[in-house]
Short mmCIF file of C-alpha atoms in Angstrom, two decimals:
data_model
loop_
_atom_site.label_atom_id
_atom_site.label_comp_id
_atom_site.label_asym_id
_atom_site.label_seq_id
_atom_site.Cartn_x
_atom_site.Cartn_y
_atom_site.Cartn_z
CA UNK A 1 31.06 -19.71 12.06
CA UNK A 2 31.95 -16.35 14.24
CA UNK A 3 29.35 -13.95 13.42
CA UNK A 4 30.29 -11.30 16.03
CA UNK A 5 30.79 -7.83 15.20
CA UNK A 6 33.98 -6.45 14.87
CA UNK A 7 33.13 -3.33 17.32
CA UNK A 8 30.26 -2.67 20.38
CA UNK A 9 27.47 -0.57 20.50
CA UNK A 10 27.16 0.06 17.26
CA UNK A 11 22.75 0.93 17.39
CA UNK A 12 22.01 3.32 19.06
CA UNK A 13 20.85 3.26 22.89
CA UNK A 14 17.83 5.30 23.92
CA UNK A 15 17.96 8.59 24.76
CA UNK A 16 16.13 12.11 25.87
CA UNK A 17 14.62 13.78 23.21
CA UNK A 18 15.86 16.48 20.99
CA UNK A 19 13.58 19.94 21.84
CA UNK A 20 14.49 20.67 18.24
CA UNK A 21 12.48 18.17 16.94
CA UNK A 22 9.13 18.78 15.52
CA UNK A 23 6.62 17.32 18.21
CA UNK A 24 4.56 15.30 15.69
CA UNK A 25 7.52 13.34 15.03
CA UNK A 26 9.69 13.27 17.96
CA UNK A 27 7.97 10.07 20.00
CA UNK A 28 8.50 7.48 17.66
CA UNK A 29 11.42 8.55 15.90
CA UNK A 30 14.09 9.27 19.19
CA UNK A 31 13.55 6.06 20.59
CA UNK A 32 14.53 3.92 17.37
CA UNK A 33 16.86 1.77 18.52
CA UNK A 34 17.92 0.46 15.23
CA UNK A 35 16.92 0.60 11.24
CA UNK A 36 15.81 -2.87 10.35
CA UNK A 37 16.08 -3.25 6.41
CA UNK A 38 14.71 -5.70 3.85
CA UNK A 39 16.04 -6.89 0.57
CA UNK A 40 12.53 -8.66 -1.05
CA UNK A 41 13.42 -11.89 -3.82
CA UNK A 42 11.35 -9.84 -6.50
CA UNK A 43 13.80 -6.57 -6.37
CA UNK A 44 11.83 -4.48 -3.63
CA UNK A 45 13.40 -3.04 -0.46
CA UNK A 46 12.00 -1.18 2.75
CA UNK A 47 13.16 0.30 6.37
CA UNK A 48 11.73 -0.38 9.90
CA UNK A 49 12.87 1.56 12.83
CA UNK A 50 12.49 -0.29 15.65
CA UNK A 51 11.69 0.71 18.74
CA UNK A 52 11.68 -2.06 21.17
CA UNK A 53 14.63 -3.56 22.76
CA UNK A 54 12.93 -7.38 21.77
CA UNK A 55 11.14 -7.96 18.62
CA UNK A 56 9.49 -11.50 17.31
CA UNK A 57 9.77 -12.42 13.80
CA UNK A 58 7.33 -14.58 12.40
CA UNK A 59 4.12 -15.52 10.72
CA UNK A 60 1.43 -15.93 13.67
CA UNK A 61 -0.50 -12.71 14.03
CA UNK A 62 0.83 -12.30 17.86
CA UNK A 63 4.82 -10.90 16.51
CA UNK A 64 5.91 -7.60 16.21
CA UNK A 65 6.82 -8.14 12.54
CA UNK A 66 4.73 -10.42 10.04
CA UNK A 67 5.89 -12.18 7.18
CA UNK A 68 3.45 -13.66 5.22
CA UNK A 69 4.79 -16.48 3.91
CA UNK A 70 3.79 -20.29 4.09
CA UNK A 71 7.71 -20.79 4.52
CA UNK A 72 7.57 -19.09 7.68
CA UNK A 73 7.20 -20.20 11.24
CA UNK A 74 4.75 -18.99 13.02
CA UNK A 75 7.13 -17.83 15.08
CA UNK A 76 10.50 -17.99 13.69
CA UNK A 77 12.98 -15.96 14.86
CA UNK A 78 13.57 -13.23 18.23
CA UNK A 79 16.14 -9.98 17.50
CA UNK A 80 16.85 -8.61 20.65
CA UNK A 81 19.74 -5.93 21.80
CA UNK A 82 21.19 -6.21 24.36
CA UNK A 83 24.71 -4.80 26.37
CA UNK A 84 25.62 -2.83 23.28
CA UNK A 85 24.52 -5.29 20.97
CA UNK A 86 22.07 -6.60 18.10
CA UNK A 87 21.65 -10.99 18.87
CA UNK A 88 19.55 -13.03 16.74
CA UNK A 89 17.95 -16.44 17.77
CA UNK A 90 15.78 -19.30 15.61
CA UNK A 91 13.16 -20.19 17.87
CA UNK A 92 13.68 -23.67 16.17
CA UNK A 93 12.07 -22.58 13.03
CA UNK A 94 11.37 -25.46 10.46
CA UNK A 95 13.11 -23.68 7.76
CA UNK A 96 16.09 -22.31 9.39
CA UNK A 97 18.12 -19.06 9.02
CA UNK A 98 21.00 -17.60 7.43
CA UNK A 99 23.37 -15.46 8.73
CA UNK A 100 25.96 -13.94 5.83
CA UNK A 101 25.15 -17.54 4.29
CA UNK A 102 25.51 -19.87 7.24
CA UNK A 103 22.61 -21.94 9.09
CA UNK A 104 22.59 -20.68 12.47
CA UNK A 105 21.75 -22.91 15.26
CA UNK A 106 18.10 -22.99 16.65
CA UNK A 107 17.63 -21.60 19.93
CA UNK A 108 20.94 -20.20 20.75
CA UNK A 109 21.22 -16.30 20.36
CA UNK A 110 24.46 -15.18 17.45
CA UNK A 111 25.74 -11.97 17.87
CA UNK A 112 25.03 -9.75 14.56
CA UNK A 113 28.00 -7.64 13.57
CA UNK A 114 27.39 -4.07 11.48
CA UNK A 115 27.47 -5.32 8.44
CA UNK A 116 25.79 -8.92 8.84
CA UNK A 117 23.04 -10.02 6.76
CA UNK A 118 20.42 -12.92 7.51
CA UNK A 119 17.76 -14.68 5.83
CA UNK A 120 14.39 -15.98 6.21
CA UNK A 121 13.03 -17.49 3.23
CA UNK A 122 12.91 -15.24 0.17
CA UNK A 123 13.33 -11.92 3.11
CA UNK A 124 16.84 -10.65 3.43
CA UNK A 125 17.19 -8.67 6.50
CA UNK A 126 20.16 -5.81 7.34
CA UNK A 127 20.19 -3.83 10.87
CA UNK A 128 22.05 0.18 10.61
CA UNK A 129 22.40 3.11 12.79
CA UNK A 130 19.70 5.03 13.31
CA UNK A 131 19.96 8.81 12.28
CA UNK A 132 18.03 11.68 13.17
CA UNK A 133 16.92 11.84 9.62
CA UNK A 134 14.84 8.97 9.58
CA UNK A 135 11.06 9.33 10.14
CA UNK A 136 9.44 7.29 12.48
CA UNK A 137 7.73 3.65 12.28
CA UNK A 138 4.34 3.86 10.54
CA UNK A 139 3.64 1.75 13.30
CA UNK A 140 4.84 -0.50 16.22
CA UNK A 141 3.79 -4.09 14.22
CA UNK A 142 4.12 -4.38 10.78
CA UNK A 143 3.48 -7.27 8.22
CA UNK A 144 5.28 -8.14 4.79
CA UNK A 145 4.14 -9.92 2.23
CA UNK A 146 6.09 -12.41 -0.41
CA UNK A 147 4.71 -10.32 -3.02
CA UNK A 148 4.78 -6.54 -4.18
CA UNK A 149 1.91 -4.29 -2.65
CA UNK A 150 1.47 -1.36 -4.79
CA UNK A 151 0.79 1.82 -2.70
CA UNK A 152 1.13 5.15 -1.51
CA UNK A 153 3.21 6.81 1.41
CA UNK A 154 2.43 9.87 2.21
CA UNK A 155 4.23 12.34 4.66
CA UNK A 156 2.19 14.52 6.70
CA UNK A 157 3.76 16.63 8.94
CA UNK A 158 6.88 14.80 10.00
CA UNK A 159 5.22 11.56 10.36
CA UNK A 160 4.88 8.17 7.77
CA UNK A 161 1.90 6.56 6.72
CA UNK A 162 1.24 4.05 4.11
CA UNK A 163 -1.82 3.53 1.95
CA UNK A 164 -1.87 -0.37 0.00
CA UNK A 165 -3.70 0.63 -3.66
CA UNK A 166 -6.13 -2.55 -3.10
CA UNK A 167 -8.87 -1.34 -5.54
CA UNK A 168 -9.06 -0.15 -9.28
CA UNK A 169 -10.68 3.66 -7.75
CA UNK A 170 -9.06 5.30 -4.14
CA UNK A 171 -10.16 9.03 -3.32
CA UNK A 172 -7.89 10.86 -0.96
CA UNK A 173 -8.85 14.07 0.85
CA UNK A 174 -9.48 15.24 5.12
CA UNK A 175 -12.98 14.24 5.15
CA UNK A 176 -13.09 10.64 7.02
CA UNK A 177 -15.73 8.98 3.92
CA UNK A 178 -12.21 9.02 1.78
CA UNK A 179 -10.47 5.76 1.32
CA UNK A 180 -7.16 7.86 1.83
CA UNK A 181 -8.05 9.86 5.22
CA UNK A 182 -5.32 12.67 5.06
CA UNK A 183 -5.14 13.95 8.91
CA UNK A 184 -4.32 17.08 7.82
CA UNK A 185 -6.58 20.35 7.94
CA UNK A 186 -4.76 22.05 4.85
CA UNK A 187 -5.78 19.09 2.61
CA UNK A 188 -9.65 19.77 1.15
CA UNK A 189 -12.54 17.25 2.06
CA UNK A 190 -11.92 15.43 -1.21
CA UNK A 191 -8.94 16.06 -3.23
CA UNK A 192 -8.03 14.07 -5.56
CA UNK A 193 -8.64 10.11 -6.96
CA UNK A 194 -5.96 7.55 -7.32
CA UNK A 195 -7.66 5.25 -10.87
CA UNK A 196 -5.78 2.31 -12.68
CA UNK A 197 -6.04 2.17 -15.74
CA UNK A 198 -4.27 -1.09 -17.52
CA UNK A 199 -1.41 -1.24 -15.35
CA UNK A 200 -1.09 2.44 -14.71
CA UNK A 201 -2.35 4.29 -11.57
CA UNK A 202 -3.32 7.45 -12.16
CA UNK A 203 -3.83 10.29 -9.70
CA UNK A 204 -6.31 13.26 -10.61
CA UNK A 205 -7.56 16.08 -8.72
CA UNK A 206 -11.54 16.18 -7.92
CA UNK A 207 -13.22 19.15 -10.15
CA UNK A 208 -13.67 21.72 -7.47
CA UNK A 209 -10.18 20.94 -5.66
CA UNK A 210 -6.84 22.73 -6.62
CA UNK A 211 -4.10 20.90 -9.14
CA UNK A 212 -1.77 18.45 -7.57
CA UNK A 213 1.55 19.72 -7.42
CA UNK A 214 4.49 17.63 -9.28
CA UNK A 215 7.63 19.36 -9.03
CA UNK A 216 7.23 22.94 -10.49
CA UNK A 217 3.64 21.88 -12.43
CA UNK A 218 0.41 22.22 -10.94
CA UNK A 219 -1.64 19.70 -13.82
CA UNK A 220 -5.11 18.12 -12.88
CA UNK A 221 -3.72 14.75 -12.98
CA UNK A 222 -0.41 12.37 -13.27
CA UNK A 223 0.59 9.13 -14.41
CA UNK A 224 2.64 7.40 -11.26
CA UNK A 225 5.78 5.68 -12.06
CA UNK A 226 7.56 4.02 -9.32
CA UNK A 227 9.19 6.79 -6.94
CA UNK A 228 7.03 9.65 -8.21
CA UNK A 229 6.04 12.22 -5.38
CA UNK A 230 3.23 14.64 -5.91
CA UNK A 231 2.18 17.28 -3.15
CA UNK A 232 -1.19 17.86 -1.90
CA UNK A 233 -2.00 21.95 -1.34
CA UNK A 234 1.36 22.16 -0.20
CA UNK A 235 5.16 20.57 -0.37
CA UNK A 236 4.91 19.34 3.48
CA UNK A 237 1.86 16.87 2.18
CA UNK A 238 3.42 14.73 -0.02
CA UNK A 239 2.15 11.54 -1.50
CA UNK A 240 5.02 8.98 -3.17
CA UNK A 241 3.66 6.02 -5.45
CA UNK A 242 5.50 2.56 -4.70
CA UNK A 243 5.63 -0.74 -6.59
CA UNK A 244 5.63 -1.77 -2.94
CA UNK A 245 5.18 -0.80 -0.07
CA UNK A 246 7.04 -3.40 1.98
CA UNK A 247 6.63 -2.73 6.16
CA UNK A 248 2.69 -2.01 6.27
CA UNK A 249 1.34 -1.23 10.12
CA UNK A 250 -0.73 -3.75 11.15
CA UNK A 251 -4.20 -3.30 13.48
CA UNK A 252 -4.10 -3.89 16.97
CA UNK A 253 -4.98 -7.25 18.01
CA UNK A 254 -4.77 -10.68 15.87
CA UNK A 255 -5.50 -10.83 12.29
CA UNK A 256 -6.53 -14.17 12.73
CA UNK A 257 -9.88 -13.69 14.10
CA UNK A 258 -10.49 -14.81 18.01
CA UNK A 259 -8.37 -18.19 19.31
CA UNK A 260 -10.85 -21.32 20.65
CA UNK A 261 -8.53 -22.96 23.52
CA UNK A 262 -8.22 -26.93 23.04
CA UNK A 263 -7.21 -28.67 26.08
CA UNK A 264 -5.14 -32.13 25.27
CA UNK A 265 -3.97 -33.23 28.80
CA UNK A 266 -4.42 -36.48 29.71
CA UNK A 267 -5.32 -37.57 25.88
CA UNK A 268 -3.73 -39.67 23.82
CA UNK A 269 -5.94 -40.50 20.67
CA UNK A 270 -8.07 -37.40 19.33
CA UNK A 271 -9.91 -37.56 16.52
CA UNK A 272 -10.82 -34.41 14.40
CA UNK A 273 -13.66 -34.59 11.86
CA UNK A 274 -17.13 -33.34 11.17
CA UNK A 275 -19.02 -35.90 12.67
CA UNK A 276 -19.89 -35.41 16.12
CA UNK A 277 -18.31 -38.26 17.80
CA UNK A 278 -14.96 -36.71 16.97
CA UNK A 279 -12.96 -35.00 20.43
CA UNK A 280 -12.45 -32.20 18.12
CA UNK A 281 -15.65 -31.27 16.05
CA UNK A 282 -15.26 -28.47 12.80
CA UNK A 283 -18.18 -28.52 11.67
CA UNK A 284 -16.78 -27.05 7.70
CA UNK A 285 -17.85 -28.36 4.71
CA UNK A 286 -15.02 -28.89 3.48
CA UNK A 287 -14.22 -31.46 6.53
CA UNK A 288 -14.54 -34.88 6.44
CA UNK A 289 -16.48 -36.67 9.16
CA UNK A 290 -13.47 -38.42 10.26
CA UNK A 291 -10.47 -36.37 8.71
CA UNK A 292 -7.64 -36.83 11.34
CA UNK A 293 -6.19 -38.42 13.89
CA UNK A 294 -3.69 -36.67 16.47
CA UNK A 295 -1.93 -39.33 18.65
CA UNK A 296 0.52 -38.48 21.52
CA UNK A 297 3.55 -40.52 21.56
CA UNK A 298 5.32 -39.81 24.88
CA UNK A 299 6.19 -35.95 24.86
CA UNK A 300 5.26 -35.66 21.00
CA UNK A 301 2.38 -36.03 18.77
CA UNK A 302 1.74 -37.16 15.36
CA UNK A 303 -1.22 -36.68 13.11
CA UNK A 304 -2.81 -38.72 10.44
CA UNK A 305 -4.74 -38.09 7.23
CA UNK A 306 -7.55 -40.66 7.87
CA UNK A 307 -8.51 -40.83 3.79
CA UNK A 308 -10.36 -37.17 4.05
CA UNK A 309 -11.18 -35.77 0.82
CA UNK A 310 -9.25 -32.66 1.30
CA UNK A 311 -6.30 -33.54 3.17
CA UNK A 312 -4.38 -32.09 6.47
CA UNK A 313 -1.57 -29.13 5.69
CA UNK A 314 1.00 -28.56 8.41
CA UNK A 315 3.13 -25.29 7.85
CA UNK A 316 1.45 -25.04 4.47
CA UNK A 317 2.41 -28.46 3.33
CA UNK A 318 0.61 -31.76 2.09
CA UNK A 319 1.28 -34.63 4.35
CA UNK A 320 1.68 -37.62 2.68
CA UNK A 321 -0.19 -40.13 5.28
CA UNK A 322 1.40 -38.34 8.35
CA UNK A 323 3.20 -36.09 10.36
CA UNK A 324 5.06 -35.81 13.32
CA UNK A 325 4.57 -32.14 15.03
CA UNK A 326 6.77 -29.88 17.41
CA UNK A 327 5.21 -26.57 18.96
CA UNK A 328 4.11 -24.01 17.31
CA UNK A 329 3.45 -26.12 13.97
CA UNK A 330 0.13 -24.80 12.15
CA UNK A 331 -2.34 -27.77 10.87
CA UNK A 332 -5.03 -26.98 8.52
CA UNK A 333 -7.77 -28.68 8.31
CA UNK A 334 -10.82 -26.96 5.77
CA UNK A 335 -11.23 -23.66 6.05
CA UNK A 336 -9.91 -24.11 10.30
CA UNK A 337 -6.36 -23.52 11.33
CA UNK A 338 -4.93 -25.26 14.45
CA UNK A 339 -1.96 -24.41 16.07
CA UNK A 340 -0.15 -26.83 18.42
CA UNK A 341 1.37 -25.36 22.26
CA UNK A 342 2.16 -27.92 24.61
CA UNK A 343 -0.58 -29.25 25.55
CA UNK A 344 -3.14 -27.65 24.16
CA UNK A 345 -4.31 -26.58 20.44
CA UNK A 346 -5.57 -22.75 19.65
CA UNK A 347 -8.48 -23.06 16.65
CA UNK A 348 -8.56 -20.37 14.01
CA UNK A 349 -11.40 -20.11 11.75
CA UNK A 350 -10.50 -19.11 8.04
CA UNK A 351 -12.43 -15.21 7.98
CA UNK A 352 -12.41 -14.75 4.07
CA UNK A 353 -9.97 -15.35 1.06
CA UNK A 354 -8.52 -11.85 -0.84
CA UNK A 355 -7.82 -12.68 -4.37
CA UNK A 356 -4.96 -10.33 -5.90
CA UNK A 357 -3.45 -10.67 -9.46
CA UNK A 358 -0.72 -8.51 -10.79
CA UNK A 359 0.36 -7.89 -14.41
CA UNK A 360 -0.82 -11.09 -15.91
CA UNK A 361 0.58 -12.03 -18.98
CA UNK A 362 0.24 -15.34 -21.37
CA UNK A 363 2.41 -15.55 -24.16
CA UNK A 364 1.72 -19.05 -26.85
CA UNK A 365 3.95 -17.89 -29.18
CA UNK A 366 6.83 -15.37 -29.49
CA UNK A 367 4.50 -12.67 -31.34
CA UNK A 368 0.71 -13.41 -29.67
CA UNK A 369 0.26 -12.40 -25.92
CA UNK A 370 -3.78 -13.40 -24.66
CA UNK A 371 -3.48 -11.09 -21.25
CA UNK A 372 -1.76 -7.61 -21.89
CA UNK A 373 -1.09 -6.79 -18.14
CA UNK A 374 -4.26 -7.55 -16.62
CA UNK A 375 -4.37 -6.38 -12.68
CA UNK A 376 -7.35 -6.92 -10.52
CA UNK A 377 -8.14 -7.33 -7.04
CA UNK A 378 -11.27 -9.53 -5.27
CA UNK A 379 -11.92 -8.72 -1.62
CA UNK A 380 -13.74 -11.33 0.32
CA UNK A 381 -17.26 -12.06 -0.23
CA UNK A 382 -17.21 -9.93 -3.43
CA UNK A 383 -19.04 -11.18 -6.64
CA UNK A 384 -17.05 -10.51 -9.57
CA UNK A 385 -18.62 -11.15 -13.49
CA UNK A 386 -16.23 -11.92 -16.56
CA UNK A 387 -18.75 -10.38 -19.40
CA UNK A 388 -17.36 -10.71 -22.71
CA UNK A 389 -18.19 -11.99 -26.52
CA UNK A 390 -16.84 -15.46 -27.74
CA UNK A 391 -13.17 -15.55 -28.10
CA UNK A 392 -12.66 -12.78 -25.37
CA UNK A 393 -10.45 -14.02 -23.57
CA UNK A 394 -12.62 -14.73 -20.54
CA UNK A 395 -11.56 -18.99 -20.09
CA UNK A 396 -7.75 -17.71 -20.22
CA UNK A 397 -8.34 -15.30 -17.57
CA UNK A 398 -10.21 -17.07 -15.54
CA UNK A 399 -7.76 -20.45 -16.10
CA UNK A 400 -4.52 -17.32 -14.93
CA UNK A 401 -6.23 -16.18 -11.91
CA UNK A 402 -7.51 -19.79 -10.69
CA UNK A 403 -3.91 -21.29 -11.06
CA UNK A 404 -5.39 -24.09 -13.19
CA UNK A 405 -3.53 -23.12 -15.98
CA UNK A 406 -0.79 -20.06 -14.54
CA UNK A 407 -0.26 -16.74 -16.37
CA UNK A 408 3.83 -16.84 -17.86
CA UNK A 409 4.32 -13.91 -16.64
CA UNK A 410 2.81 -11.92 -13.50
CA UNK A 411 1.62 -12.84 -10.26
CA UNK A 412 -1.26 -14.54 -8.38
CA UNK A 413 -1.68 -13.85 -4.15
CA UNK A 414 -4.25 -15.32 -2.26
CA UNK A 415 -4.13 -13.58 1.33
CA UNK A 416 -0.78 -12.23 0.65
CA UNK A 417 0.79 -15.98 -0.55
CA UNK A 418 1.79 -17.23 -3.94
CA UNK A 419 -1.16 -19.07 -5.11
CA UNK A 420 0.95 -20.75 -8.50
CA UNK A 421 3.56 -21.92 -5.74
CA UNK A 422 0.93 -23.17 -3.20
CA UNK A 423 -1.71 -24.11 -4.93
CA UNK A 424 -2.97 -27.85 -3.21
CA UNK A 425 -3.34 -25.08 -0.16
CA UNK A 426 -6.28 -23.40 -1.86
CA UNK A 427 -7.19 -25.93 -4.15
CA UNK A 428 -10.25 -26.92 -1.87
CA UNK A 429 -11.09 -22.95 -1.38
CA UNK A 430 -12.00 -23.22 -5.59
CA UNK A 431 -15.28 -24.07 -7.11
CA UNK A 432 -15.53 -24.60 -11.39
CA UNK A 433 -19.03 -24.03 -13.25
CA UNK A 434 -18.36 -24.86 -17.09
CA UNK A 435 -19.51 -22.24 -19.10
CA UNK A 436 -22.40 -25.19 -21.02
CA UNK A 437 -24.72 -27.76 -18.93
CA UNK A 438 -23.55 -30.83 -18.73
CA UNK A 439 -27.13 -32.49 -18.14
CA UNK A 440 -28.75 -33.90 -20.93
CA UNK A 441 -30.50 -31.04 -22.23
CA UNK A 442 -33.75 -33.13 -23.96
CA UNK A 443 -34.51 -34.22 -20.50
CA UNK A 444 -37.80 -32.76 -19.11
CA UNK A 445 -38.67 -31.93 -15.77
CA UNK A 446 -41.27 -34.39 -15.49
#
């Protein structure tokens, strides 16, 4: 398979700024080097300029852009450009990639032509030109998600930033107590509120702030519909509502919490458990006292489910027994993630599970649907009641948003994956109360 392009230098190289440029967007924007696009599975699509002349694919916390996807290596793939040139390389990925179709091989670098497309799981990626139209990156790493993440995007100024809708009320305004912190003096402390309402969002302007202006209308609030742009005070403040938002800026630093350094040289059997003659103690509840075994077997190691009562995942999958591992492959064991380097293993503790369900339906028969769009989001550590008379619906809902017994229609993301299409990964994470004791209930407590 050639997949060279046709022509050279085809992105663009860097070059001085433009002194006709705004100055709030110049930075960012005339040193995009190329446009990286995505195609999502679902229907969705986004743009990334990027600015760097190397940029890691992957999903390990440490790569310029995140995809959030058990299918994904933690680090899968390098896009470099070079003499004129865009080059792609699998960094021996366990999944692969696709280039216009084709399996490229790992670890050799494949020239990308203009119009070549290649695939990472469910992402479809496509490089273009630049142009001086194009607003800068909302930020130098970004993540993506397998799923849609509603939002809004506002455009201040000449520069991009993106808001994910993550709870049922948002208020925007200047004042740095909003949820939506527009950096903009023009904007009052607290404009407006973003609600949802079903599976609407609505936006509405506070009481003593102006209107919201959509098109030539200044009403005091606005049903979003995909692609709908309404202006704050003015038309240089504008806010557009997305099904998704697709490329969202991630933090500085690792969003896996702080790495504990395991040192294997010069071991060959090490035994992972709870109990505290193990060489690698997690002291979870959710680990057995002797879970695993990791052997080395010359220059490669294997691991083995000792009988533990929640089993070992590597890359997101259920080993059946055991495993042989290569670098970079991500066990996990309870809530604790462990990532294999040569020679060594980087421990990850599990910092909180973020429950998200989107447009849940269930149909049991052509005419009678028991959930009519029901949305919600559950941030970590939050306590959330299902309060409702017999018959409610409460059991189905709960049964939808579990995975025990899936929605047919809608989705289900736990920390950004699938839950319905990875469920023996959370399984463990899950605890069921039945709604009537099971004790014998003419037992005393004498």
């Amino acid at each position: 398979m050639d997949c060279r392009a046709t022509d050279t230098a085809w992105f663009r190289a860097r070059r001085r700024p433009d002194p006709r440029v705004h100055p709030a967007s110049r930075g960012l924007r005339m040193s995009a080097i190329a446009i990286l696009q995505v195609q999502f599975a679902w229907g969705g699509s986004d743009e990334h300029a990027l600015t760097q002349s190397l940029t890691q694919i992957g999903r390990a916390a440490d790569n310029d852009v995140i995809l959030n996807d058990p299918q994904v290596s933690l680090h899968h793939a390098k896009l470099s450009f070079l003499g004129g040139q865009a080059w792609l390389m699998d960094l021996g990925s366990l999944n692969g990639i696709t280039v216009n179709g084709h399996p490229i091989p790992p670890r050799t670098s494949v020239m990308l032509g203009p119009d070549a497309e290649f695939q990472i799981d469910e992402f479809t990626f496509r490089l273009r030109k630049p142009e001086d139209a194009d607003l800068p990156p909302v930020a130098e790493r970004v993540s993506l998600g397998s799923m849609p993440v509603p939002g809004l995007v506002a455009h201040v100024d000449g520069r991009l930033l993106k808001f994910p809708l993550d709870t049922h009320a948002i208020s925007i305004g200047s004042a740095p107590d909003n949820d939506i912190v527009i950096p903009c003096p023009r904007v009052p402390p607290h404009h407006a509120e973003v609600h949802l309402r079903g599976d609407r969002y609505v936006i509405a302007a506070r009481d003593d702030a102006p209107g919201i202006l959509v098109g030539d209308q200044l009403p005091r609030s606005h049903v979003f519909e995909h692609g709908d742009t309404v202006c704050l005070v003015d038309p240089s403040i504008a806010l557009q509502f997305r099904a998704s938002l697709g490329f969202i800026a991630v933090a500085g630093g690792a969003t896996l919490g702080e790495a504990i350094e395991i040192d294997l040289k010069g071991r060959d059997l090490i035994g992972v458990g709870r109990a505290p003659d193990n060489q690698i103690v997690l002291d979870h509840p959710q680990v057995s006292l002797h879970h695993a075994l990791l052997e080395r077997r010359g220059s490669r190691y294997r691991i083995r489910d000792l009988k533990s009562s929640s089993g070992v995942f590597v890359d997101g999958h259920l080993i059946d027994e055991e495993a042989w591992l290569k670098e970079g492959d991500e066990i996990r064991i309870g809530g604790i993630r462990l990532i294999l380097h040569e020679d060594g293993l980087e421990e990850y503790w599990q910092e909180g599970l973020r429950l998200d369900a989107r447009h849940l339906q269930k149909w049991v028969s052509p005419d009678v649907n028991l959930l009519q769009n029901i949305s919600l989001c559950i941030r970590p550590q939050e306590f959330v009641a299902l309060v409702g008379m017999s018959g409610a619906g409460k059991s189905t809902l709960m049964d939808a948003v579990n995975g025990f017994r899936p929605a047919t229609h809608g989705q289900v993301a736990v920390n950004g994956i699938d839950l319905y299409g990875n469920f023996d990964l959370f399984r463990n994470d899950m605890g069921y109360v039945p709604q009537k004791d099971i004790v014998h209930q003419e037992l005393t407590v004498y």
